[in-house]
mmCIF file of N, CA, C and O in Angstrom:
data_model
loop_
_atom_site.group_PDB
_atom_site.id
_atom_site.type_symbol
_atom_site.label_atom_id
_atom_site.label_comp_id
_atom_site.label_asym_id
_atom_site.label_seq_id
_atom_site.Cartn_x
_atom_site.Cartn_y
_atom_site.Cartn_z
ATOM 1 N N PRO A 1 245.391 193.005 128.822
ATOM 2 C CA PRO A 1 245.173 193.570 127.496
ATOM 3 C C PRO A 1 244.633 192.521 126.532
ATOM 4 O O PRO A 1 244.888 191.338 126.685
ATOM 5 N N ARG A 2 243.911 192.966 125.554
ATOM 6 C CA ARG A 2 243.308 192.092 124.546
ATOM 7 C C ARG A 2 244.321 191.805 123.441
ATOM 8 O O ARG A 2 245.127 192.660 123.095
ATOM 9 N N THR A 3 244.257 190.608 122.863
ATOM 10 C CA THR A 3 245.191 190.196 121.826
ATOM 11 C C THR A 3 244.441 189.839 120.549
ATOM 12 O O THR A 3 243.458 189.105 120.586
ATOM 13 N N TYR A 4 244.936 190.380 119.416
ATOM 14 C CA TYR A 4 244.423 190.024 118.093
ATOM 15 C C TYR A 4 245.590 189.522 117.268
ATOM 16 O O TYR A 4 246.700 190.055 117.364
ATOM 17 N N ALA A 5 245.351 188.518 116.435
ATOM 18 C CA ALA A 5 246.421 187.974 115.596
ATOM 19 C C ALA A 5 245.840 187.430 114.296
ATOM 20 O O ALA A 5 244.709 186.938 114.270
ATOM 21 N N VAL A 6 246.641 187.507 113.237
ATOM 22 C CA VAL A 6 246.304 186.894 111.955
ATOM 23 C C VAL A 6 247.489 186.029 111.543
ATOM 24 O O VAL A 6 248.631 186.482 111.581
ATOM 25 N N HIS A 7 247.217 184.792 111.166
ATOM 26 C CA HIS A 7 248.263 183.888 110.677
ATOM 27 C C HIS A 7 248.332 184.002 109.164
ATOM 28 O O HIS A 7 247.332 183.765 108.472
ATOM 29 N N SER A 8 249.498 184.334 108.637
ATOM 30 C CA SER A 8 249.635 184.534 107.190
ATOM 31 C C SER A 8 249.521 183.243 106.398
ATOM 32 O O SER A 8 249.079 183.246 105.255
ATOM 33 N N ASP A 9 249.898 182.109 106.992
ATOM 34 C CA ASP A 9 249.919 180.856 106.239
ATOM 35 C C ASP A 9 248.535 180.286 105.959
ATOM 36 O O ASP A 9 248.289 179.723 104.898
ATOM 37 N N ASP A 10 247.607 180.458 106.902
ATOM 38 C CA ASP A 10 246.282 179.869 106.706
ATOM 39 C C ASP A 10 245.145 180.878 106.828
ATOM 40 O O ASP A 10 243.981 180.533 106.673
ATOM 41 N N GLY A 11 245.478 182.148 107.102
ATOM 42 C CA GLY A 11 244.473 183.193 107.157
ATOM 43 C C GLY A 11 243.580 183.170 108.376
ATOM 44 O O GLY A 11 242.597 183.895 108.440
ATOM 45 N N ARG A 12 243.924 182.348 109.363
ATOM 46 C CA ARG A 12 243.087 182.296 110.566
ATOM 47 C C ARG A 12 243.287 183.550 111.412
ATOM 48 O O ARG A 12 244.391 184.050 111.548
ATOM 49 N N PHE A 13 242.212 184.044 111.964
ATOM 50 C CA PHE A 13 242.212 185.213 112.828
ATOM 51 C C PHE A 13 241.932 184.765 114.249
ATOM 52 O O PHE A 13 241.087 183.896 114.472
ATOM 53 N N PHE A 14 242.636 185.351 115.204
ATOM 54 C CA PHE A 14 242.448 185.008 116.611
ATOM 55 C C PHE A 14 242.087 186.255 117.407
ATOM 56 O O PHE A 14 242.724 187.289 117.276
ATOM 57 N N ASP A 15 241.042 186.132 118.195
ATOM 58 C CA ASP A 15 240.630 187.148 119.154
ATOM 59 C C ASP A 15 240.870 186.507 120.509
ATOM 60 O O ASP A 15 240.145 185.590 120.904
ATOM 61 N N GLU A 16 241.922 186.981 121.200
ATOM 62 C CA GLU A 16 242.438 186.301 122.379
ATOM 63 C C GLU A 16 242.836 184.889 121.942
ATOM 64 O O GLU A 16 243.573 184.749 120.996
ATOM 65 N N ASN A 17 242.318 183.852 122.546
ATOM 66 C CA ASN A 17 242.653 182.484 122.141
ATOM 67 C C ASN A 17 241.559 181.849 121.290
ATOM 68 O O ASN A 17 241.621 180.672 120.986
ATOM 69 N N ARG A 18 240.557 182.642 120.920
ATOM 70 C CA ARG A 18 239.435 182.131 120.141
ATOM 71 C C ARG A 18 239.729 182.300 118.651
ATOM 72 O O ARG A 18 239.952 183.409 118.171
ATOM 73 N N MET A 19 239.739 181.190 117.902
ATOM 74 C CA MET A 19 239.988 181.237 116.472
ATOM 75 C C MET A 19 238.692 181.551 115.734
ATOM 76 O O MET A 19 237.652 180.987 116.002
ATOM 77 N N ILE A 20 238.787 182.480 114.784
ATOM 78 C CA ILE A 20 237.642 182.860 113.960
ATOM 79 C C ILE A 20 238.071 182.718 112.503
ATOM 80 O O ILE A 20 239.058 183.316 112.087
ATOM 81 N N GLU A 21 237.347 181.912 111.735
ATOM 82 C CA GLU A 21 237.685 181.723 110.322
ATOM 83 C C GLU A 21 237.384 182.999 109.552
ATOM 84 O O GLU A 21 236.246 183.419 109.450
ATOM 85 N N LYS A 22 238.426 183.632 109.025
ATOM 86 C CA LYS A 22 238.252 184.853 108.242
ATOM 87 C C LYS A 22 238.893 184.730 106.867
ATOM 88 O O LYS A 22 238.606 185.501 105.979
ATOM 89 N N ASN A 23 239.831 183.783 106.689
ATOM 90 C CA ASN A 23 240.578 183.619 105.438
ATOM 91 C C ASN A 23 241.289 184.906 105.044
ATOM 92 O O ASN A 23 241.168 185.385 103.920
ATOM 93 N N TRP A 24 242.027 185.473 105.966
ATOM 94 C CA TRP A 24 242.770 186.704 105.745
ATOM 95 C C TRP A 24 244.225 186.388 105.421
ATOM 96 O O TRP A 24 245.135 186.854 106.072
ATOM 97 N N GLN A 25 244.488 185.598 104.405
ATOM 98 C CA GLN A 25 245.851 185.202 104.069
ATOM 99 C C GLN A 25 246.633 186.350 103.444
ATOM 100 O O GLN A 25 246.073 187.200 102.759
ATOM 101 N N PHE A 26 247.926 186.337 103.674
ATOM 102 C CA PHE A 26 248.831 187.273 103.029
ATOM 103 C C PHE A 26 250.179 186.605 102.882
ATOM 104 O O PHE A 26 250.439 185.565 103.483
ATOM 105 N N GLY A 27 251.029 187.168 102.049
ATOM 106 C CA GLY A 27 252.316 186.532 101.798
ATOM 107 C C GLY A 27 253.354 187.515 101.294
ATOM 108 O O GLY A 27 253.281 188.718 101.574
ATOM 109 N N LEU A 28 254.280 187.006 100.523
ATOM 110 C CA LEU A 28 255.415 187.764 100.021
ATOM 111 C C LEU A 28 254.956 189.043 99.329
ATOM 112 O O LEU A 28 254.048 189.012 98.493
ATOM 113 N N ASN A 29 255.563 190.151 99.709
ATOM 114 C CA ASN A 29 255.320 191.481 99.135
ATOM 115 C C ASN A 29 253.958 192.093 99.479
ATOM 116 O O ASN A 29 253.608 193.138 98.953
ATOM 117 N N ASP A 30 253.174 191.449 100.343
ATOM 118 C CA ASP A 30 251.938 192.062 100.812
ATOM 119 C C ASP A 30 252.269 193.058 101.920
ATOM 120 O O ASP A 30 253.197 192.856 102.703
ATOM 121 N N THR A 31 251.503 194.131 101.982
ATOM 122 C CA THR A 31 251.615 195.098 103.069
ATOM 123 C C THR A 31 250.383 194.943 103.948
ATOM 124 O O THR A 31 249.262 195.141 103.489
ATOM 125 N N VAL A 32 250.605 194.560 105.204
ATOM 126 C CA VAL A 32 249.518 194.339 106.149
ATOM 127 C C VAL A 32 249.517 195.484 107.143
ATOM 128 O O VAL A 32 250.554 195.843 107.699
ATOM 129 N N GLY A 33 248.350 196.072 107.349
ATOM 130 C CA GLY A 33 248.224 197.169 108.292
ATOM 131 C C GLY A 33 247.259 196.830 109.403
ATOM 132 O O GLY A 33 246.355 196.006 109.239
ATOM 133 N N PHE A 34 247.469 197.464 110.534
ATOM 134 C CA PHE A 34 246.558 197.343 111.670
ATOM 135 C C PHE A 34 246.266 198.758 112.124
ATOM 136 O O PHE A 34 247.174 199.560 112.310
ATOM 137 N N GLY A 35 245.006 199.074 112.281
ATOM 138 C CA GLY A 35 244.642 200.408 112.726
ATOM 139 C C GLY A 35 243.473 200.354 113.675
ATOM 140 O O GLY A 35 242.898 199.293 113.921
ATOM 141 N N PHE A 36 243.134 201.513 114.216
ATOM 142 C CA PHE A 36 241.951 201.573 115.071
ATOM 143 C C PHE A 36 241.312 202.951 114.962
ATOM 144 O O PHE A 36 241.980 203.943 114.697
ATOM 145 N N ASN A 37 240.016 202.957 115.149
ATOM 146 C CA ASN A 37 239.230 204.176 115.152
ATOM 147 C C ASN A 37 239.038 204.568 116.614
ATOM 148 O O ASN A 37 238.395 203.845 117.369
ATOM 149 N N SER A 38 239.599 205.713 117.007
ATOM 150 C CA SER A 38 239.556 206.098 118.422
ATOM 151 C C SER A 38 238.157 206.509 118.872
ATOM 152 O O SER A 38 237.884 206.525 120.073
ATOM 153 N N ILE A 39 237.270 206.807 117.933
ATOM 154 C CA ILE A 39 235.899 207.178 118.305
ATOM 155 C C ILE A 39 235.053 205.932 118.565
ATOM 156 O O ILE A 39 234.377 205.818 119.584
ATOM 157 N N THR A 40 235.120 204.956 117.644
ATOM 158 C CA THR A 40 234.321 203.730 117.791
ATOM 159 C C THR A 40 235.054 202.651 118.574
ATOM 160 O O THR A 40 234.464 201.652 118.947
ATOM 161 N N ARG A 41 236.366 202.830 118.782
ATOM 162 C CA ARG A 41 237.254 201.869 119.446
ATOM 163 C C ARG A 41 237.430 200.592 118.642
ATOM 164 O O ARG A 41 237.920 199.602 119.147
ATOM 165 N N GLN A 42 237.036 200.568 117.380
ATOM 166 C CA GLN A 42 237.163 199.360 116.566
ATOM 167 C C GLN A 42 238.564 199.246 115.974
ATOM 168 O O GLN A 42 239.080 200.195 115.392
ATOM 169 N N ALA A 43 239.139 198.059 116.131
ATOM 170 C CA ALA A 43 240.429 197.741 115.527
ATOM 171 C C ALA A 43 240.163 197.026 114.203
ATOM 172 O O ALA A 43 239.178 196.299 114.066
ATOM 173 N N PHE A 44 241.054 197.235 113.234
ATOM 174 C CA PHE A 44 240.853 196.631 111.916
ATOM 175 C C PHE A 44 242.184 196.286 111.263
ATOM 176 O O PHE A 44 243.232 196.790 111.659
ATOM 177 N N PHE A 45 242.133 195.418 110.270
ATOM 178 C CA PHE A 45 243.295 195.053 109.474
ATOM 179 C C PHE A 45 243.090 195.492 108.033
ATOM 180 O O PHE A 45 241.955 195.542 107.543
ATOM 181 N N THR A 46 244.208 195.814 107.351
ATOM 182 C CA THR A 46 244.192 196.081 105.914
ATOM 183 C C THR A 46 245.241 195.211 105.243
ATOM 184 O O THR A 46 246.204 194.768 105.880
ATOM 185 N N LYS A 47 245.052 194.949 103.966
ATOM 186 C CA LYS A 47 246.052 194.240 103.170
ATOM 187 C C LYS A 47 246.203 194.989 101.861
ATOM 188 O O LYS A 47 245.230 195.158 101.122
ATOM 189 N N ASN A 48 247.422 195.462 101.594
ATOM 190 C CA ASN A 48 247.709 196.229 100.385
ATOM 191 C C ASN A 48 246.727 197.381 100.199
ATOM 192 O O ASN A 48 246.282 197.677 99.103
ATOM 193 N N GLY A 49 246.402 198.032 101.313
ATOM 194 C CA GLY A 49 245.547 199.206 101.281
ATOM 195 C C GLY A 49 244.059 198.924 101.251
ATOM 196 O O GLY A 49 243.260 199.852 101.254
ATOM 197 N N LYS A 50 243.662 197.665 101.254
ATOM 198 C CA LYS A 50 242.245 197.318 101.213
ATOM 199 C C LYS A 50 241.799 196.811 102.579
ATOM 200 O O LYS A 50 242.466 195.996 103.199
ATOM 201 N N PHE A 51 240.658 197.279 103.004
ATOM 202 C CA PHE A 51 240.078 196.902 104.288
ATOM 203 C C PHE A 51 239.804 195.406 104.311
ATOM 204 O O PHE A 51 239.145 194.871 103.426
ATOM 205 N N MET A 52 240.344 194.708 105.330
ATOM 206 C CA MET A 52 240.120 193.275 105.475
ATOM 207 C C MET A 52 238.945 192.993 106.404
ATOM 208 O O MET A 52 238.263 191.990 106.247
ATOM 209 N N GLY A 53 238.729 193.843 107.392
ATOM 210 C CA GLY A 53 237.624 193.631 108.311
ATOM 211 C C GLY A 53 237.936 194.098 109.710
ATOM 212 O O GLY A 53 239.072 194.397 110.062
ATOM 213 N N ILE A 54 236.890 194.146 110.515
ATOM 214 C CA ILE A 54 236.988 194.561 111.922
ATOM 215 C C ILE A 54 237.554 193.415 112.746
ATOM 216 O O ILE A 54 237.115 192.275 112.622
ATOM 217 N N ALA A 55 238.519 193.737 113.581
ATOM 218 C CA ALA A 55 239.084 192.745 114.486
ATOM 219 C C ALA A 55 238.286 192.689 115.780
ATOM 220 O O ALA A 55 238.036 191.619 116.318
ATOM 221 N N GLY A 56 237.889 193.847 116.292
ATOM 222 C CA GLY A 56 237.148 193.900 117.542
ATOM 223 C C GLY A 56 237.286 195.271 118.164
ATOM 224 O O GLY A 56 237.768 196.202 117.535
ATOM 225 N N ALA A 57 236.877 195.401 119.414
ATOM 226 C CA ALA A 57 236.932 196.676 120.122
ATOM 227 C C ALA A 57 238.143 196.717 121.044
ATOM 228 O O ALA A 57 238.474 195.723 121.690
ATOM 229 N N LEU A 58 238.808 197.867 121.064
ATOM 230 C CA LEU A 58 239.969 198.056 121.925
ATOM 231 C C LEU A 58 239.581 198.783 123.206
ATOM 232 O O LEU A 58 238.694 199.636 123.201
ATOM 233 N N ASP A 59 240.268 198.453 124.275
ATOM 234 C CA ASP A 59 240.125 199.180 125.529
ATOM 235 C C ASP A 59 241.186 200.272 125.516
ATOM 236 O O ASP A 59 242.373 199.997 125.727
ATOM 237 N N LEU A 60 240.799 201.501 125.243
ATOM 238 C CA LEU A 60 241.754 202.593 125.119
ATOM 239 C C LEU A 60 242.160 203.192 126.457
ATOM 240 O O LEU A 60 242.885 204.181 126.492
ATOM 241 N N THR A 61 241.724 202.585 127.567
ATOM 242 C CA THR A 61 242.130 203.071 128.882
ATOM 243 C C THR A 61 243.417 202.402 129.358
ATOM 244 O O THR A 61 243.936 202.753 130.408
ATOM 245 N N VAL A 62 243.917 201.435 128.598
ATOM 246 C CA VAL A 62 245.155 200.746 128.950
ATOM 247 C C VAL A 62 246.169 200.951 127.826
ATOM 248 O O VAL A 62 245.786 201.245 126.684
ATOM 249 N N PRO A 63 247.468 200.802 128.111
ATOM 250 C CA PRO A 63 248.468 200.955 127.056
ATOM 251 C C PRO A 63 248.277 199.916 125.948
ATOM 252 O O PRO A 63 247.849 198.782 126.206
ATOM 253 N N LEU A 64 248.599 200.314 124.725
ATOM 254 C CA LEU A 64 248.535 199.413 123.577
ATOM 255 C C LEU A 64 249.947 198.999 123.187
ATOM 256 O O LEU A 64 250.863 199.820 123.190
ATOM 257 N N PHE A 65 250.118 197.728 122.841
ATOM 258 C CA PHE A 65 251.417 197.206 122.431
ATOM 259 C C PHE A 65 251.260 196.465 121.111
ATOM 260 O O PHE A 65 250.387 195.613 120.983
ATOM 261 N N ALA A 66 252.096 196.765 120.160
ATOM 262 C CA ALA A 66 252.067 196.068 118.872
ATOM 263 C C ALA A 66 253.233 195.098 118.802
ATOM 264 O O ALA A 66 254.339 195.402 119.253
ATOM 265 N N THR A 67 252.985 193.918 118.267
ATOM 266 C CA THR A 67 254.047 192.927 118.090
ATOM 267 C C THR A 67 253.894 192.275 116.726
ATOM 268 O O THR A 67 252.819 192.255 116.143
ATOM 269 N N VAL A 68 255.005 191.763 116.234
ATOM 270 C CA VAL A 68 255.021 191.004 114.986
ATOM 271 C C VAL A 68 255.769 189.717 115.267
ATOM 272 O O VAL A 68 256.872 189.744 115.805
ATOM 273 N N GLY A 69 255.163 188.591 114.929
ATOM 274 C CA GLY A 69 255.820 187.303 115.108
ATOM 275 C C GLY A 69 255.953 186.601 113.772
ATOM 276 O O GLY A 69 255.071 186.690 112.926
ATOM 277 N N PHE A 70 257.073 185.947 113.569
ATOM 278 C CA PHE A 70 257.278 185.198 112.324
ATOM 279 C C PHE A 70 258.345 184.143 112.559
ATOM 280 O O PHE A 70 259.105 184.208 113.514
ATOM 281 N N HIS A 71 258.376 183.158 111.658
ATOM 282 C CA HIS A 71 259.400 182.131 111.756
ATOM 283 C C HIS A 71 259.738 181.628 110.365
ATOM 284 O O HIS A 71 258.976 181.809 109.420
ATOM 285 N N GLY A 72 260.895 181.011 110.232
ATOM 286 C CA GLY A 72 261.340 180.460 108.958
ATOM 287 C C GLY A 72 262.639 181.102 108.510
ATOM 288 O O GLY A 72 263.012 182.179 108.961
ATOM 289 N N ARG A 73 263.305 180.449 107.603
ATOM 290 C CA ARG A 73 264.560 180.967 107.072
ATOM 291 C C ARG A 73 264.298 182.049 106.039
ATOM 292 O O ARG A 73 263.384 181.946 105.235
ATOM 293 N N GLY A 74 265.127 183.079 106.080
ATOM 294 C CA GLY A 74 265.029 184.144 105.097
ATOM 295 C C GLY A 74 263.823 185.051 105.257
ATOM 296 O O GLY A 74 263.519 185.841 104.375
ATOM 297 N N VAL A 75 263.154 184.960 106.383
ATOM 298 C CA VAL A 75 261.968 185.789 106.614
ATOM 299 C C VAL A 75 262.415 187.149 107.133
ATOM 300 O O VAL A 75 263.297 187.249 107.975
ATOM 301 N N SER A 76 261.813 188.206 106.598
ATOM 302 C CA SER A 76 262.112 189.547 107.095
ATOM 303 C C SER A 76 260.818 190.342 107.173
ATOM 304 O O SER A 76 259.825 190.007 106.525
ATOM 305 N N VAL A 77 260.863 191.385 107.952
ATOM 306 C CA VAL A 77 259.678 192.224 108.135
ATOM 307 C C VAL A 77 260.142 193.663 108.318
ATOM 308 O O VAL A 77 261.201 193.921 108.872
ATOM 309 N N GLY A 78 259.359 194.584 107.788
ATOM 310 C CA GLY A 78 259.603 195.998 108.010
ATOM 311 C C GLY A 78 258.417 196.570 108.766
ATOM 312 O O GLY A 78 257.278 196.173 108.543
ATOM 313 N N VAL A 79 258.684 197.489 109.669
ATOM 314 C CA VAL A 79 257.629 198.070 110.499
ATOM 315 C C VAL A 79 257.715 199.587 110.405
ATOM 316 O O VAL A 79 258.797 200.158 110.457
ATOM 317 N N ASN A 80 256.576 200.229 110.250
ATOM 318 C CA ASN A 80 256.509 201.685 110.218
ATOM 319 C C ASN A 80 255.613 202.141 111.359
ATOM 320 O O ASN A 80 254.409 201.927 111.337
ATOM 321 N N TRP A 81 256.204 202.774 112.342
ATOM 322 C CA TRP A 81 255.442 203.266 113.495
ATOM 323 C C TRP A 81 254.985 204.702 113.274
ATOM 324 O O TRP A 81 254.536 205.361 114.202
ATOM 325 N N GLY A 82 255.119 205.211 112.042
ATOM 326 C CA GLY A 82 254.671 206.555 111.733
ATOM 327 C C GLY A 82 255.797 207.536 111.441
ATOM 328 O O GLY A 82 255.542 208.697 111.132
ATOM 329 N N ALA A 83 257.046 207.101 111.519
ATOM 330 C CA ALA A 83 258.187 207.979 111.226
ATOM 331 C C ALA A 83 258.251 208.314 109.732
ATOM 332 O O ALA A 83 258.821 209.341 109.359
ATOM 333 N N GLN A 84 257.671 207.468 108.903
ATOM 334 C CA GLN A 84 257.606 207.695 107.453
ATOM 335 C C GLN A 84 256.138 207.714 107.052
ATOM 336 O O GLN A 84 255.290 207.163 107.756
ATOM 337 N N PRO A 85 255.835 208.307 105.895
ATOM 338 C CA PRO A 85 254.441 208.281 105.450
ATOM 339 C C PRO A 85 253.968 206.847 105.287
ATOM 340 O O PRO A 85 254.723 205.972 104.846
ATOM 341 N N PHE A 86 252.720 206.586 105.642
ATOM 342 C CA PHE A 86 252.176 205.250 105.483
ATOM 343 C C PHE A 86 251.951 204.958 104.020
ATOM 344 O O PHE A 86 251.610 205.854 103.237
ATOM 345 N N GLN A 87 252.149 203.702 103.633
ATOM 346 C CA GLN A 87 252.013 203.320 102.241
ATOM 347 C C GLN A 87 250.593 203.468 101.762
ATOM 348 O O GLN A 87 250.337 203.839 100.622
ATOM 349 N N TYR A 88 249.622 203.139 102.618
ATOM 350 C CA TYR A 88 248.216 203.209 102.227
ATOM 351 C C TYR A 88 247.461 204.063 103.210
ATOM 352 O O TYR A 88 247.719 204.061 104.349
#
């Protein structure tokens, strides 16, 4: 499976292990979204409801897995898999 990641501290975007400078920083009280268009297969990120950019193309013939990674004291994260209305 393909991996996409954004680092909140420096805004670096990773497509697999390849770093791409995008400056997609986010922090406290930001809402970060990840979505995909099933017709074009394009994956994308949003921040506080605003389109950040295309991440790449997804292979929709394999299962998709979402993960969130973080570190530090007092760090928390909330995840909405669709059980509640999306914020944006």
